[in-house]
Amino acid sequence: MTEKRTVCKNDILKQLYFQENLSCVDLSIIIEKSFPLTQKLIEELVADNLVTETGYAVSSGGRRPLTYAIQRNVMYMVAVAMDQFVTKIAVIDMQNHLVSSVTRIFLSLTETHSALQVLIDNIAGAIDTSGIPKEKFIGIGIGMPGFIDVKKGINYSFLSLPDNESITKHMAFQLGLPVFIDNDSSLIALAELRFGAAKGARNAMVINIGWGVGLGLILNGALYRGHEGFAGEFSHIPLFLNGKLCWCGKAGCLETETSLLLIKERAIEGINSGRVSRLNTLSLENHETAYQELIKAVQEGDQFTIELFSKAGYNIGKGVAVLIHLLNPQKIILSGRGSAAGKIWEAPIQQALNEHCIRRLFQNTNIEISVLGLEAQLIGAAALVMENYNEISFLKEETTGFELSQL
Amino acid sequence: MTEKRTVCKNDILKQLYFQENLSCVDLSIIIEKSFPLTQKLIEELVADNLVTETGYAVSSGGRRPLTYAIQRNVMYMVAVAMDQFVTKIAVIDMQNHLVSSVTRIFLSLTETHSALQVLIDNIAGAIDTSGIPKEKFIGIGIGMPGFIDVKKGINYSFLSLPDNESITKHMAFQLGLPVFIDNDSSLIALAELRFGAAKGARNAMVINIGWGVGLGLILNGALYRGHEGFAGEFSHIPLFLNGKLCWCGKAGCLETETSLLLIKERAIEGINSGRVSRLNTLSLENHETAYQELIKAVQEGDQFTIELFSKAGYNIGKGVAVLIHLLNPQKIILSGRGSAAGKIWEAPIQQALNEHCIRRLFQNTNIEISVLGLEAQLIGAAALVMENYNEISFLKEETTGFELSQL
DNA sequence: AAAACTTTTTTAATTATTTAACAAGTTTGT
DNA sequence: ACAAACTTGTTAAATAATTAAAAAAGTTTT
């Protein structure tokens, strides 16, 4: 018997996770319930010590509103951010803070079989060492590259199980907690929507500049995933007639003309053919050090590196021009590791828009650089769990041991 | 004092317009209210003669459900479908039937000043001659080409008033009824979503093949319009390196390689340079007769014409490949006047997808030809009014004379 | 052809939610 | 400084909506 007021209370908790310090009036508007009802529910939540008053906010022309926040130790979630080589695991509380330091494991996604089990063991380990009782965990959110069917919980590119078995169900069964997966770029977009540069935006495109180029779409205020969950395949739109073969099998994909990987390769080529630069060839060999080196060079104003970033930026801009024509977004947000290069991206992208986009369409579209940066994917993974909190709390009511088969 | 039950009742009426013959259970699910409540409301609607029972539907394994439909003469709306040269006006009832024949007026959109007044006068005329009392009209829906801000009611391309005054407000004031405008392609998509090939789809792209190429986006079950209402600018995405200047000022737009206009021009060129064909050069001079002639030739299997349509189709397909990468739709629907050519479009579009799209992305995407065809825009214009029926009915409650300034 | 199961319809009891009226605290404008 | 306007907070009464249990009307299985 799920009482309606419980559903509302859970909704309030969810809203307070996504936005600290909301007043009772704010909440009543967000959850679309009357003020007296909202107030009564908050009162009960405060009595149960799930929510605390956080003082008075400034007046907006009337009595000063009391604001509330969720207690950070009420619930916890495990956030997992994977890329092809490195996986980061963190335990995150209700105020989006890391409970302890991030666990980093080197895990190659292509080694299908063992990788999944290693991941599961490490998540279990992270829960254990956190010292937090397991009942306080509400779920595990995982972001990884690949074609992911969010609903079925299948990654068609990596970590696939025999017979297309759902990896979320598989993991949930082993770990005893609900598991949610999504594409890395989608989770970065979710993080930007809830806590970053896209906060409150109804329509935003979040470009994930990384070793490849990803895209997370915020449409009508929510993450858009498409029919099967594959939306946002930005890096393989056929935009160039360069004849260059992409690893996807097609030629002329956006990714053949822009990405950190490409910048790295062009940097090595350039130096080998005698270009003057502050870049240190040695450090370019390893992916991780190459990334550090490139960002440093840009920040120090190295002309050659800036040239490379500018060309890549211009090509991203050509892709963005297509996005703007089709989706008329309010904001374009540059996120992912590449966003560390900062303002350097803006001019070449703007230039590409000037050349390839109808003026009326982009004149009110803002290009912004993420401030979440490398943190984005972990925050997004945590947010993914809370996005699904409605169903989670329902299951918790139903059975004490979770109906994991349903997840 | 808007009673909640009245809001629900209006929602029921709205649902019954969009879908005839719903059972009480169906409705209770759609409007997300309990069965007893829904039943009581329907009872009242039947008593007020707004809704009628339409007999029993087939059983799905239990008692046969009573079904209901909205009375066709309860309310009416004016639907207006404009293109650059011709404007069609119709009065439509609650069962989506034309009350009388469609009024056709030749109205050049570029003659800004007089055109708007002519339109207003003709709409007033259509209301008058329908013989239906004005109180029974709930609103006027208008679809037209151009960059349209739906909320503000401004068309930035045509029919603009001084100081960016809202044309919907202007018209509403003069006509005494709420007025809604939207882009022609968006309304075609709306018609397909509600009554056509996209019925019930959550994610569909509706290509409006006409003198240009338009796009209406159905995302998450609703029309997507973007930040300012400009979404779907499909025909000007920079996809070709052909160097051909488009009227928009850019080069290489999709529209420079596909559209009925282009097919017509290529047909004339071809015949002039001696190609054998059933096409009659004379009839190609006028837009309207050219359209008839081209469709006829395709249906009769004229090789040259089919070649032209195939090339155009292939280029649409290149654009569709981009859409599929970005938005992972369930369905692609070919609508607008060009859809009369039928199946001819499917093979070349599929071919383009094979070449330019990642297999996993398009293998579950269906390409379908509209059955609504030329009717789509008018139906969409009517549906636009009903989409906004919630607010309309609210205003009707508030003031007997409509708060027109709000629309 | 009866038993078992489904789905729809009906009714009454219970619970949830809103409305309305009022109180309290701030800002704005005169 | 003071009224007017506005936002927030409190309470009780009125209303709205859901739940639960059972009846009715079919379908499918045995």
mmCIF file of N, CA, C and O in Angstrom, chain A residues 145-218:
data_model
loop_
_atom_site.group_PDB
_atom_site.id
_atom_site.type_symbol
_atom_site.label_atom_id
_atom_site.label_comp_id
_atom_site.label_asym_id
_atom_site.label_seq_id
_atom_site.Cartn_x
_atom_site.Cartn_y
_atom_site.Cartn_z
ATOM 1 N N PRO A 145 31.068 4.350 -22.100
ATOM 2 C CA PRO A 145 30.911 4.583 -23.535
ATOM 3 C C PRO A 145 30.169 3.427 -24.188
ATOM 4 O O PRO A 145 30.052 2.362 -23.582
ATOM 5 N N GLY A 146 29.686 3.657 -25.394
ATOM 6 C CA GLY A 146 29.053 2.566 -26.139
ATOM 7 C C GLY A 146 27.591 2.828 -26.442
ATOM 8 O O GLY A 146 27.010 3.803 -25.984
ATOM 9 N N PHE A 147 27.025 1.930 -27.247
ATOM 10 C CA PHE A 147 25.594 1.991 -27.554
ATOM 11 C C PHE A 147 24.832 1.319 -26.425
ATOM 12 O O PHE A 147 24.909 0.107 -26.256
ATOM 13 N N ILE A 148 24.108 2.094 -25.672
ATOM 14 C CA ILE A 148 23.476 1.565 -24.469
ATOM 15 C C ILE A 148 21.961 1.657 -24.549
ATOM 16 O O ILE A 148 21.409 2.711 -24.853
ATOM 17 N N ASP A 149 21.319 0.542 -24.307
ATOM 18 C CA ASP A 149 19.871 0.556 -24.157
ATOM 19 C C ASP A 149 19.585 0.736 -22.672
ATOM 20 O O ASP A 149 19.738 -0.192 -21.880
ATOM 21 N N VAL A 150 19.174 1.947 -22.338
ATOM 22 C CA VAL A 150 19.034 2.315 -20.930
ATOM 23 C C VAL A 150 17.975 1.464 -20.236
ATOM 24 O O VAL A 150 18.159 0.998 -19.119
ATOM 25 N N LYS A 151 16.854 1.265 -20.918
ATOM 26 C CA LYS A 151 15.751 0.532 -20.288
ATOM 27 C C LYS A 151 16.110 -0.928 -20.066
ATOM 28 O O LYS A 151 15.866 -1.480 -18.997
ATOM 29 N N LYS A 152 16.674 -1.545 -21.099
ATOM 30 C CA LYS A 152 17.012 -2.959 -20.966
ATOM 31 C C LYS A 152 18.283 -3.166 -20.143
ATOM 32 O O LYS A 152 18.532 -4.264 -19.658
ATOM 33 N N GLY A 153 19.084 -2.117 -20.047
ATOM 34 C CA GLY A 153 20.314 -2.258 -19.279
ATOM 35 C C GLY A 153 21.384 -3.040 -20.017
ATOM 36 O O GLY A 153 22.116 -3.828 -19.438
ATOM 37 N N ILE A 154 21.450 -2.804 -21.335
ATOM 38 C CA ILE A 154 22.434 -3.527 -22.143
ATOM 39 C C ILE A 154 23.380 -2.544 -22.813
ATOM 40 O O ILE A 154 22.946 -1.510 -23.330
ATOM 41 N N ASN A 155 24.655 -2.843 -22.797
ATOM 42 C CA ASN A 155 25.615 -2.080 -23.580
ATOM 43 C C ASN A 155 26.017 -2.945 -24.769
ATOM 44 O O ASN A 155 26.654 -3.983 -24.603
ATOM 45 N N TYR A 156 25.617 -2.530 -25.953
ATOM 46 C CA TYR A 156 25.864 -3.358 -27.128
ATOM 47 C C TYR A 156 27.317 -3.293 -27.577
ATOM 48 O O TYR A 156 27.747 -4.070 -28.417
ATOM 49 N N SER A 157 28.070 -2.329 -27.066
ATOM 50 C CA SER A 157 29.453 -2.179 -27.504
ATOM 51 C C SER A 157 30.452 -2.857 -26.576
ATOM 52 O O SER A 157 31.428 -3.448 -27.018
ATOM 53 N N PHE A 158 30.209 -2.755 -25.261
ATOM 54 C CA PHE A 158 31.168 -3.312 -24.315
ATOM 55 C C PHE A 158 30.449 -4.091 -23.217
ATOM 56 O O PHE A 158 29.269 -3.884 -22.965
ATOM 57 N N LEU A 159 31.200 -4.938 -22.555
ATOM 58 C CA LEU A 159 30.706 -5.637 -21.364
ATOM 59 C C LEU A 159 29.437 -6.454 -21.606
ATOM 60 O O LEU A 159 28.670 -6.695 -20.684
ATOM 61 N N SER A 160 29.224 -6.876 -22.842
ATOM 62 C CA SER A 160 27.981 -7.595 -23.093
ATOM 63 C C SER A 160 28.041 -9.003 -22.524
ATOM 64 O O SER A 160 29.086 -9.649 -22.510
ATOM 65 N N LEU A 161 26.898 -9.454 -22.054
ATOM 66 C CA LEU A 161 26.772 -10.802 -21.521
ATOM 67 C C LEU A 161 26.204 -11.722 -22.594
ATOM 68 O O LEU A 161 25.610 -11.246 -23.568
ATOM 69 N N PRO A 162 26.346 -13.034 -22.445
ATOM 70 C CA PRO A 162 25.755 -13.969 -23.422
ATOM 71 C C PRO A 162 24.239 -13.765 -23.514
ATOM 72 O O PRO A 162 23.608 -13.378 -22.521
ATOM 73 N N ASP A 163 23.681 -14.007 -24.677
ATOM 74 C CA ASP A 163 22.225 -13.911 -24.920
ATOM 75 C C ASP A 163 21.668 -12.527 -24.611
ATOM 76 O O ASP A 163 20.508 -12.388 -24.211
ATOM 77 N N ASN A 164 22.478 -11.487 -24.788
ATOM 78 C CA ASN A 164 22.006 -10.132 -24.517
ATOM 79 C C ASN A 164 21.348 -10.009 -23.150
ATOM 80 O O ASN A 164 20.353 -9.325 -22.981
ATOM 81 N N GLU A 165 21.929 -10.653 -22.174
ATOM 82 C CA GLU A 165 21.386 -10.528 -20.824
ATOM 83 C C GLU A 165 21.652 -9.116 -20.326
ATOM 84 O O GLU A 165 22.659 -8.490 -20.683
ATOM 85 N N SER A 166 20.740 -8.620 -19.529
ATOM 86 C CA SER A 166 20.866 -7.260 -19.019
ATOM 87 C C SER A 166 21.996 -7.173 -17.993
ATOM 88 O O SER A 166 22.008 -7.914 -17.008
ATOM 89 N N ILE A 167 22.941 -6.257 -18.223
ATOM 90 C CA ILE A 167 24.013 -6.166 -17.230
ATOM 91 C C ILE A 167 23.531 -5.477 -15.957
ATOM 92 O O ILE A 167 24.041 -5.748 -14.887
ATOM 93 N N THR A 168 22.511 -4.630 -16.066
ATOM 94 C CA THR A 168 22.012 -4.018 -14.829
ATOM 95 C C THR A 168 21.359 -5.073 -13.937
ATOM 96 O O THR A 168 21.582 -5.089 -12.737
ATOM 97 N N LYS A 169 20.565 -5.955 -14.541
ATOM 98 C CA LYS A 169 19.942 -7.008 -13.736
ATOM 99 C C LYS A 169 21.007 -7.922 -13.142
ATOM 100 O O LYS A 169 20.946 -8.295 -11.975
ATOM 101 N N HIS A 170 21.967 -8.261 -13.981
ATOM 102 C CA HIS A 170 23.059 -9.131 -13.541
ATOM 103 C C HIS A 170 23.780 -8.526 -12.337
ATOM 104 O O HIS A 170 23.989 -9.187 -11.314
ATOM 105 N N MET A 171 24.106 -7.242 -12.451
ATOM 106 C CA MET A 171 24.830 -6.576 -11.373
ATOM 107 C C MET A 171 23.947 -6.392 -10.150
ATOM 108 O O MET A 171 24.397 -6.562 -9.015
ATOM 109 N N ALA A 172 22.685 -6.030 -10.397
ATOM 110 C CA ALA A 172 21.769 -5.811 -9.278
ATOM 111 C C ALA A 172 21.618 -7.095 -8.468
ATOM 112 O O ALA A 172 21.593 -7.078 -7.238
ATOM 113 N N PHE A 173 21.552 -8.206 -9.166
ATOM 114 C CA PHE A 173 21.410 -9.492 -8.496
ATOM 115 C C PHE A 173 22.629 -9.779 -7.618
ATOM 116 O O PHE A 173 22.509 -10.193 -6.465
ATOM 117 N N GLN A 174 23.803 -9.491 -8.173
ATOM 118 C CA GLN A 174 25.022 -9.785 -7.425
ATOM 119 C C GLN A 174 25.265 -8.803 -6.298
ATOM 120 O O GLN A 174 25.823 -9.146 -5.262
ATOM 121 N N LEU A 175 24.898 -7.544 -6.521
ATOM 122 C CA LEU A 175 25.235 -6.509 -5.545
ATOM 123 C C LEU A 175 24.093 -6.201 -4.575
ATOM 124 O O LEU A 175 24.298 -5.539 -3.558
ATOM 125 N N GLY A 176 22.897 -6.655 -4.920
ATOM 126 C CA GLY A 176 21.769 -6.423 -4.013
ATOM 127 C C GLY A 176 21.305 -4.989 -3.963
ATOM 128 O O GLY A 176 20.729 -4.533 -2.989
ATOM 129 N N LEU A 177 21.574 -4.253 -5.027
ATOM 130 C CA LEU A 177 21.125 -2.856 -5.108
ATOM 131 C C LEU A 177 20.676 -2.564 -6.541
ATOM 132 O O LEU A 177 21.191 -3.173 -7.477
ATOM 133 N N PRO A 178 19.737 -1.646 -6.720
ATOM 134 C CA PRO A 178 19.340 -1.280 -8.081
ATOM 135 C C PRO A 178 20.515 -0.670 -8.837
ATOM 136 O O PRO A 178 21.291 0.097 -8.255
ATOM 137 N N VAL A 179 20.651 -1.030 -10.106
ATOM 138 C CA VAL A 179 21.752 -0.514 -10.927
ATOM 139 C C VAL A 179 21.180 0.182 -12.158
ATOM 140 O O VAL A 179 20.236 -0.312 -12.772
ATOM 141 N N PHE A 180 21.730 1.329 -12.490
ATOM 142 C CA PHE A 180 21.307 2.064 -13.681
ATOM 143 C C PHE A 180 22.524 2.388 -14.529
ATOM 144 O O PHE A 180 23.541 2.823 -13.997
ATOM 145 N N ILE A 181 22.423 2.170 -15.828
ATOM 146 C CA ILE A 181 23.542 2.557 -16.685
ATOM 147 C C ILE A 181 23.074 3.552 -17.720
ATOM 148 O O ILE A 181 21.895 3.642 -18.056
ATOM 149 N N ASP A 182 23.999 4.325 -18.204
ATOM 150 C CA ASP A 182 23.724 5.230 -19.313
ATOM 151 C C ASP A 182 25.034 5.568 -19.998
ATOM 152 O O ASP A 182 26.117 5.327 -19.459
ATOM 153 N N ASN A 183 24.895 6.111 -21.169
ATOM 154 C CA ASN A 183 26.017 6.557 -21.964
ATOM 155 C C ASN A 183 26.785 7.656 -21.235
ATOM 156 O O ASN A 183 26.187 8.500 -20.575
ATOM 157 N N ASP A 184 28.118 7.636 -21.342
ATOM 158 C CA ASP A 184 28.929 8.630 -20.634
ATOM 159 C C ASP A 184 28.529 10.067 -20.996
ATOM 160 O O ASP A 184 28.395 10.919 -20.111
ATOM 161 N N SER A 185 28.301 10.301 -22.277
ATOM 162 C CA SER A 185 27.959 11.676 -22.678
ATOM 163 C C SER A 185 26.596 12.102 -22.142
ATOM 164 O O SER A 185 26.393 13.259 -21.772
ATOM 165 N N SER A 186 25.661 11.166 -22.086
ATOM 166 C CA SER A 186 24.346 11.491 -21.533
ATOM 167 C C SER A 186 24.469 11.872 -20.066
ATOM 168 O O SER A 186 23.816 12.801 -19.595
ATOM 169 N N LEU A 187 25.313 11.163 -19.340
ATOM 170 C CA LEU A 187 25.452 11.463 -17.912
ATOM 171 C C LEU A 187 26.161 12.787 -17.695
ATOM 172 O O LEU A 187 25.842 13.522 -16.754
ATOM 173 N N ILE A 188 27.097 13.113 -18.558
ATOM 174 C CA ILE A 188 27.727 14.434 -18.462
ATOM 175 C C ILE A 188 26.673 15.513 -18.698
ATOM 176 O O ILE A 188 26.610 16.507 -17.977
ATOM 177 N N ALA A 189 25.811 15.260 -19.662
ATOM 178 C CA ALA A 189 24.729 16.231 -19.924
ATOM 179 C C ALA A 189 23.801 16.332 -18.719
ATOM 180 O O ALA A 189 23.379 17.427 -18.337
ATOM 181 N N LEU A 190 23.503 15.195 -18.111
ATOM 182 C CA LEU A 190 22.636 15.202 -16.931
ATOM 183 C C LEU A 190 23.274 16.013 -15.805
ATOM 184 O O LEU A 190 22.602 16.808 -15.137
ATOM 185 N N ALA A 191 24.567 15.826 -15.619
ATOM 186 C CA ALA A 191 25.275 16.589 -14.590
ATOM 187 C C ALA A 191 25.214 18.086 -14.898
ATOM 188 O O ALA A 191 24.948 18.904 -14.014
ATOM 189 N N GLU A 192 25.412 18.430 -16.144
ATOM 190 C CA GLU A 192 25.367 19.852 -16.520
ATOM 191 C C GLU A 192 23.954 20.414 -16.338
ATOM 192 O O GLU A 192 23.777 21.555 -15.932
ATOM 193 N N LEU A 193 22.959 19.593 -16.635
ATOM 194 C CA LEU A 193 21.568 20.047 -16.490
ATOM 195 C C LEU A 193 21.222 20.302 -15.029
ATOM 196 O O LEU A 193 20.579 21.287 -14.698
ATOM 197 N N ARG A 194 21.636 19.406 -14.169
ATOM 198 C CA ARG A 194 21.220 19.494 -12.774
ATOM 199 C C ARG A 194 22.128 20.362 -11.927
ATOM 200 O O ARG A 194 21.663 21.012 -10.992
ATOM 201 N N PHE A 195 23.436 20.332 -12.218
ATOM 202 C CA PHE A 195 24.375 21.021 -11.325
ATOM 203 C C PHE A 195 25.368 21.917 -12.059
ATOM 204 O O PHE A 195 26.235 22.501 -11.425
ATOM 205 N N GLY A 196 25.279 21.998 -13.368
ATOM 206 C CA GLY A 196 26.318 22.713 -14.102
ATOM 207 C C GLY A 196 25.798 23.857 -14.946
ATOM 208 O O GLY A 196 24.827 24.528 -14.597
ATOM 209 N N ALA A 197 26.432 24.029 -16.085
ATOM 210 C CA ALA A 197 26.172 25.188 -16.931
ATOM 211 C C ALA A 197 24.781 25.176 -17.556
ATOM 212 O O ALA A 197 24.281 26.216 -17.989
ATOM 213 N N ALA A 198 24.143 24.006 -17.606
ATOM 214 C CA ALA A 198 22.824 23.934 -18.236
ATOM 215 C C ALA A 198 21.694 23.970 -17.212
ATOM 216 O O ALA A 198 20.534 23.734 -17.546
ATOM 217 N N LYS A 199 22.057 24.261 -15.964
ATOM 218 C CA LYS A 199 21.063 24.231 -14.889
ATOM 219 C C LYS A 199 19.812 25.033 -15.250
ATOM 220 O O LYS A 199 19.890 26.217 -15.566
ATOM 221 N N GLY A 200 18.683 24.373 -15.194
ATOM 222 C CA GLY A 200 17.427 25.051 -15.454
ATOM 223 C C GLY A 200 17.099 25.236 -16.923
ATOM 224 O O GLY A 200 16.006 25.673 -17.258
ATOM 225 N N ALA A 201 18.041 24.909 -17.818
ATOM 226 C CA ALA A 201 17.759 25.099 -19.248
ATOM 227 C C ALA A 201 16.742 24.067 -19.723
ATOM 228 O O ALA A 201 16.699 22.942 -19.232
ATOM 229 N N ARG A 202 15.913 24.457 -20.659
ATOM 230 C CA ARG A 202 14.958 23.498 -21.212
ATOM 231 C C ARG A 202 15.515 22.792 -22.439
ATOM 232 O O ARG A 202 15.142 21.664 -22.734
ATOM 233 N N ASN A 203 16.398 23.472 -23.156
ATOM 234 C CA ASN A 203 16.955 22.867 -24.356
ATOM 235 C C ASN A 203 18.437 23.182 -24.471
ATOM 236 O O ASN A 203 18.812 24.324 -24.729
ATOM 237 N N ALA A 204 19.249 22.179 -24.252
ATOM 238 C CA ALA A 204 20.694 22.390 -24.303
ATOM 239 C C ALA A 204 21.375 21.180 -24.932
ATOM 240 O O ALA A 204 20.871 20.060 -24.844
ATOM 241 N N MET A 205 22.483 21.459 -25.606
ATOM 242 C CA MET A 205 23.278 20.379 -26.171
ATOM 243 C C MET A 205 24.614 20.387 -25.457
ATOM 244 O O MET A 205 25.297 21.412 -25.433
ATOM 245 N N VAL A 206 24.961 19.271 -24.881
ATOM 246 C CA VAL A 206 26.218 19.187 -24.153
ATOM 247 C C VAL A 206 27.206 18.347 -24.962
ATOM 248 O O VAL A 206 26.990 17.163 -25.190
ATOM 249 N N ILE A 207 28.279 19.021 -25.425
ATOM 250 C CA ILE A 207 29.296 18.329 -26.214
ATOM 251 C C ILE A 207 30.338 17.774 -25.260
ATOM 252 O O ILE A 207 30.914 18.516 -24.469
ATOM 253 N N ASN A 208 30.558 16.497 -25.351
ATOM 254 C CA ASN A 208 31.548 15.845 -24.508
ATOM 255 C C ASN A 208 32.838 15.697 -25.304
ATOM 256 O O ASN A 208 33.010 14.755 -26.068
ATOM 257 N N ILE A 209 33.744 16.653 -25.113
ATOM 258 C CA ILE A 209 35.009 16.606 -25.853
ATOM 259 C C ILE A 209 35.968 15.715 -25.087
ATOM 260 O O ILE A 209 36.419 16.056 -23.997
ATOM 261 N N GLY A 210 36.223 14.572 -25.650
ATOM 262 C CA GLY A 210 37.110 13.623 -24.986
ATOM 263 C C GLY A 210 38.000 12.989 -26.037
ATOM 264 O O GLY A 210 38.325 13.617 -27.044
ATOM 265 N N TRP A 211 38.386 11.748 -25.819
ATOM 266 C CA TRP A 211 39.188 11.061 -26.847
ATOM 267 C C TRP A 211 38.367 10.927 -28.121
ATOM 268 O O TRP A 211 38.913 10.946 -29.221
ATOM 269 N N GLY A 212 37.065 10.798 -27.966
ATOM 270 C CA GLY A 212 36.144 10.957 -29.093
ATOM 271 C C GLY A 212 35.328 12.219 -28.860
ATOM 272 O O GLY A 212 35.693 13.031 -28.015
ATOM 273 N N VAL A 213 34.226 12.383 -29.598
ATOM 274 C CA VAL A 213 33.345 13.516 -29.343
ATOM 275 C C VAL A 213 31.941 12.980 -29.098
ATOM 276 O O VAL A 213 31.374 12.304 -29.951
ATOM 277 N N GLY A 214 31.407 13.249 -27.932
ATOM 278 C CA GLY A 214 30.074 12.751 -27.603
ATOM 279 C C GLY A 214 29.078 13.885 -27.509
ATOM 280 O O GLY A 214 29.443 15.065 -27.565
ATOM 281 N N LEU A 215 27.824 13.526 -27.379
ATOM 282 C CA LEU A 215 26.777 14.535 -27.285
ATOM 283 C C LEU A 215 25.679 14.041 -26.350
ATOM 284 O O LEU A 215 25.196 12.924 -26.486
ATOM 285 N N GLY A 216 25.303 14.878 -25.409
ATOM 286 C CA GLY A 216 24.134 14.596 -24.582
ATOM 287 C C GLY A 216 23.095 15.658 -24.875
ATOM 288 O O GLY A 216 23.403 16.838 -24.959
ATOM 289 N N LEU A 217 21.852 15.228 -25.079
ATOM 290 C CA LEU A 217 20.803 16.163 -25.478
ATOM 291 C C LEU A 217 19.834 16.432 -24.335
ATOM 292 O O LEU A 217 19.256 15.501 -23.771
ATOM 293 N N ILE A 218 19.668 17.690 -24.009
ATOM 294 C CA ILE A 218 18.632 18.083 -23.063
ATOM 295 C C ILE A 218 17.510 18.709 -23.878
ATOM 296 O O ILE A 218 17.684 19.769 -24.481
#
